[in-house]
PDB file of C-alpha atoms in Angstrom:
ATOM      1  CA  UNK A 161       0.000   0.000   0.000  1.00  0.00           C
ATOM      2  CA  UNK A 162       1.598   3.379  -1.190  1.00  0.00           C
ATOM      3  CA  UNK A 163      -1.907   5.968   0.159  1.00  0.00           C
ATOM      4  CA  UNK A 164      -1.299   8.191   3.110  1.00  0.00           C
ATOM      5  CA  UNK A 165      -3.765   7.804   5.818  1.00  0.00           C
ATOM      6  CA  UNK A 166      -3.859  11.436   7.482  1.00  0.00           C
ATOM      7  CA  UNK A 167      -6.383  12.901   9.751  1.00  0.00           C
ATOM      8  CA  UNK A 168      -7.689  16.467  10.571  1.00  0.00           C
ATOM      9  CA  UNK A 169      -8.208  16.229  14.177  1.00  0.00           C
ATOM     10  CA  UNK A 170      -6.546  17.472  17.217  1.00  0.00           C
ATOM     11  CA  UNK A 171      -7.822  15.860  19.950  1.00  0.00           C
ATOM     12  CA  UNK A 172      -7.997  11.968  18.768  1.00  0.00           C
ATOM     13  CA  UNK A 173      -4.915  10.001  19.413  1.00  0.00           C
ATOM     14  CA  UNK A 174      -5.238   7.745  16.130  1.00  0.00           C
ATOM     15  CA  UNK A 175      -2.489   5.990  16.356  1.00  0.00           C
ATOM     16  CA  UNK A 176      -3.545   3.090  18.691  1.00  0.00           C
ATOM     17  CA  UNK A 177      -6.529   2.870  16.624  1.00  0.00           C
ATOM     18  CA  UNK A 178      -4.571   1.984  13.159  1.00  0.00           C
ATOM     19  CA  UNK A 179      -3.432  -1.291  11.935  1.00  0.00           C
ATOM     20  CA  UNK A 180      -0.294  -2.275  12.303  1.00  0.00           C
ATOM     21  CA  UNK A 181       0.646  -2.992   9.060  1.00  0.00           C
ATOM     22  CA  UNK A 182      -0.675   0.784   8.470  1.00  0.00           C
ATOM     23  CA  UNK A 183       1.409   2.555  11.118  1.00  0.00           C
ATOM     24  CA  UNK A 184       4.249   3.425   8.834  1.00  0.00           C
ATOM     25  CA  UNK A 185       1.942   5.476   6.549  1.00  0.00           C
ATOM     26  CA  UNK A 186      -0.629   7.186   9.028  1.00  0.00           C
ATOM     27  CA  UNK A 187       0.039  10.687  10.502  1.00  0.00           C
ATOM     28  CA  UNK A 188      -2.094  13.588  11.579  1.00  0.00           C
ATOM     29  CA  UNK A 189      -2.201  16.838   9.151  1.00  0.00           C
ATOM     30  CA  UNK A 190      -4.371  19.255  11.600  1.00  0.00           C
ATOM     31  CA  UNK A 191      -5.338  22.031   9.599  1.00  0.00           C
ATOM     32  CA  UNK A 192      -6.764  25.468  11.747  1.00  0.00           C
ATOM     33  CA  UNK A 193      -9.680  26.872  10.955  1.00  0.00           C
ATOM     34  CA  UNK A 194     -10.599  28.762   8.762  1.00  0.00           C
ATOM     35  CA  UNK A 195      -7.152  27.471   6.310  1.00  0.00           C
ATOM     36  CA  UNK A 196      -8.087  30.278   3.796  1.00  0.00           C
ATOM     37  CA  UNK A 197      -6.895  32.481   6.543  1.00  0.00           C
ATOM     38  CA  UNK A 198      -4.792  30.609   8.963  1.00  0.00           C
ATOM     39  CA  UNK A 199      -1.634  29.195   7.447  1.00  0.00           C
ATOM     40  CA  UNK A 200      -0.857  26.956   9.829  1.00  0.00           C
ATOM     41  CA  UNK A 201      -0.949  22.997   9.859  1.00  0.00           C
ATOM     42  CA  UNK A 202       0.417  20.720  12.366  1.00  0.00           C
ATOM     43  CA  UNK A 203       2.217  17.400  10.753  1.00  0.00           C
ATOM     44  CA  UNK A 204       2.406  14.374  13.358  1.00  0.00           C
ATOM     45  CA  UNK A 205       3.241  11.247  12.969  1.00  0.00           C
ATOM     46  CA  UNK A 206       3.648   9.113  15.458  1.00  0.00           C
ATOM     47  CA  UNK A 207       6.764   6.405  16.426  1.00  0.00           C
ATOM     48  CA  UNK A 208       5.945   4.509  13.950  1.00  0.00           C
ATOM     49  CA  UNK A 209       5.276   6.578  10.816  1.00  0.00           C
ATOM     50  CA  UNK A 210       7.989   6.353   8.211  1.00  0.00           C
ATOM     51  CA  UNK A 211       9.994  10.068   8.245  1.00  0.00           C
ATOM     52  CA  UNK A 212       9.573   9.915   4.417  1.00  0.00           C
ATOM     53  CA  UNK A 213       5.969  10.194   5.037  1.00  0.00           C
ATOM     54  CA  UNK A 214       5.906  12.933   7.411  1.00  0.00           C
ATOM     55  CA  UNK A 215       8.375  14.918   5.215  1.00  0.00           C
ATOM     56  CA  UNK A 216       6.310  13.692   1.796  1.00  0.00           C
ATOM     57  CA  UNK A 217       3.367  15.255   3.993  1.00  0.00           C
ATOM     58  CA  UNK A 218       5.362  18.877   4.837  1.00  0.00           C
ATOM     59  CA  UNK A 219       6.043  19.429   1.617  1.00  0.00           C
ATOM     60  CA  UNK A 220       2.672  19.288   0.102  1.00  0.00           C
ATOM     61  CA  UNK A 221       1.227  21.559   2.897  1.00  0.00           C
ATOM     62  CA  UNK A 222       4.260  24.083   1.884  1.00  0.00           C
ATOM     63  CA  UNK A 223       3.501  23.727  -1.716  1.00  0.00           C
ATOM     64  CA  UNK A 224      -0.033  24.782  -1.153  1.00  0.00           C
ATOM     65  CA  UNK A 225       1.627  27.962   0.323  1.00  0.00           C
ATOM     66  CA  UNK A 226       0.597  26.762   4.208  1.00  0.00           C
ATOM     67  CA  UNK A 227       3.168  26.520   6.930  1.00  0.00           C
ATOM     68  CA  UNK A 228       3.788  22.892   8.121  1.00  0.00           C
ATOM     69  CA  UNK A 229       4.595  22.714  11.675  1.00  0.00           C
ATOM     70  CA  UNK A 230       5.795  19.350  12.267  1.00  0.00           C
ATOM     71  CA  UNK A 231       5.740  18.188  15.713  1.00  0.00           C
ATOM     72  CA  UNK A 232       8.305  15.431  17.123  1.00  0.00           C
ATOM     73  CA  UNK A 233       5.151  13.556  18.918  1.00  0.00           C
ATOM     74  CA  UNK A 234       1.385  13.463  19.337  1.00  0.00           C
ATOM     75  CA  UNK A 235       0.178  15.900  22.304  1.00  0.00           C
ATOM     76  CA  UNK A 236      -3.900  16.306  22.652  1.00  0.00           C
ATOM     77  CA  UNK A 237      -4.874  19.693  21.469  1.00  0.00           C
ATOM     78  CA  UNK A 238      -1.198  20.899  19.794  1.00  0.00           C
ATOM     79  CA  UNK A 239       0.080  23.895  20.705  1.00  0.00           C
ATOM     80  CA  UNK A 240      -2.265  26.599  19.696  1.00  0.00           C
ATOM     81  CA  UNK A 241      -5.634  25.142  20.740  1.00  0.00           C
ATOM     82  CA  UNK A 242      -3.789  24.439  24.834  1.00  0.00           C
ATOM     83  CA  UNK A 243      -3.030  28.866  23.889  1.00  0.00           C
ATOM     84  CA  UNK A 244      -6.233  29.460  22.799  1.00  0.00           C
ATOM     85  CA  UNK A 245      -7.718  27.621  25.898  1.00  0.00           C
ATOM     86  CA  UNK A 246      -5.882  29.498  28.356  1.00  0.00           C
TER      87      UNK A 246
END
């Protein structure tokens, strides 16, 4: 299998919900809302996700003109949502 599995959410820990055999290939591509005006997108793969993937992943988000902010590990929320909660 050569398909990306990525999902939008920021709160779901997805990875101990995956396959094994899908681990390599699944990350989390959180876009903020609304993406026609925020730029942002956090990347996250977890352990087990390939780098290739992840970095496949950062460079489509920056060649839609969006800034990929790839995270080292999965934290609930991400950084701006535990900001904008405060």
């Amino acid at each position: 299998m050569t398909a990306i599995i990525a999902s939008n959410t920021s709160r779901l820990d997805i990875f101990p919900l995956m396959p094994e055999r899908r681990q390599a290939r699944t990350l989390i591509a959180h876009w903020y809302t609304p993406p026609y005006l925020v730029d942002l997108c956090d990347v996250v793969g977890s352990e087990r996700t390939d780098p290739a993937v992840v970095e496949t992943v950062r460079n489509v988000v920056a060649a839609m003109g969006k800034v990929p902010v790839v995270m080292r590990r999965y934290i609930p929320g991400y950084i701006a949502n535990r900001i904008q909660r405060r």
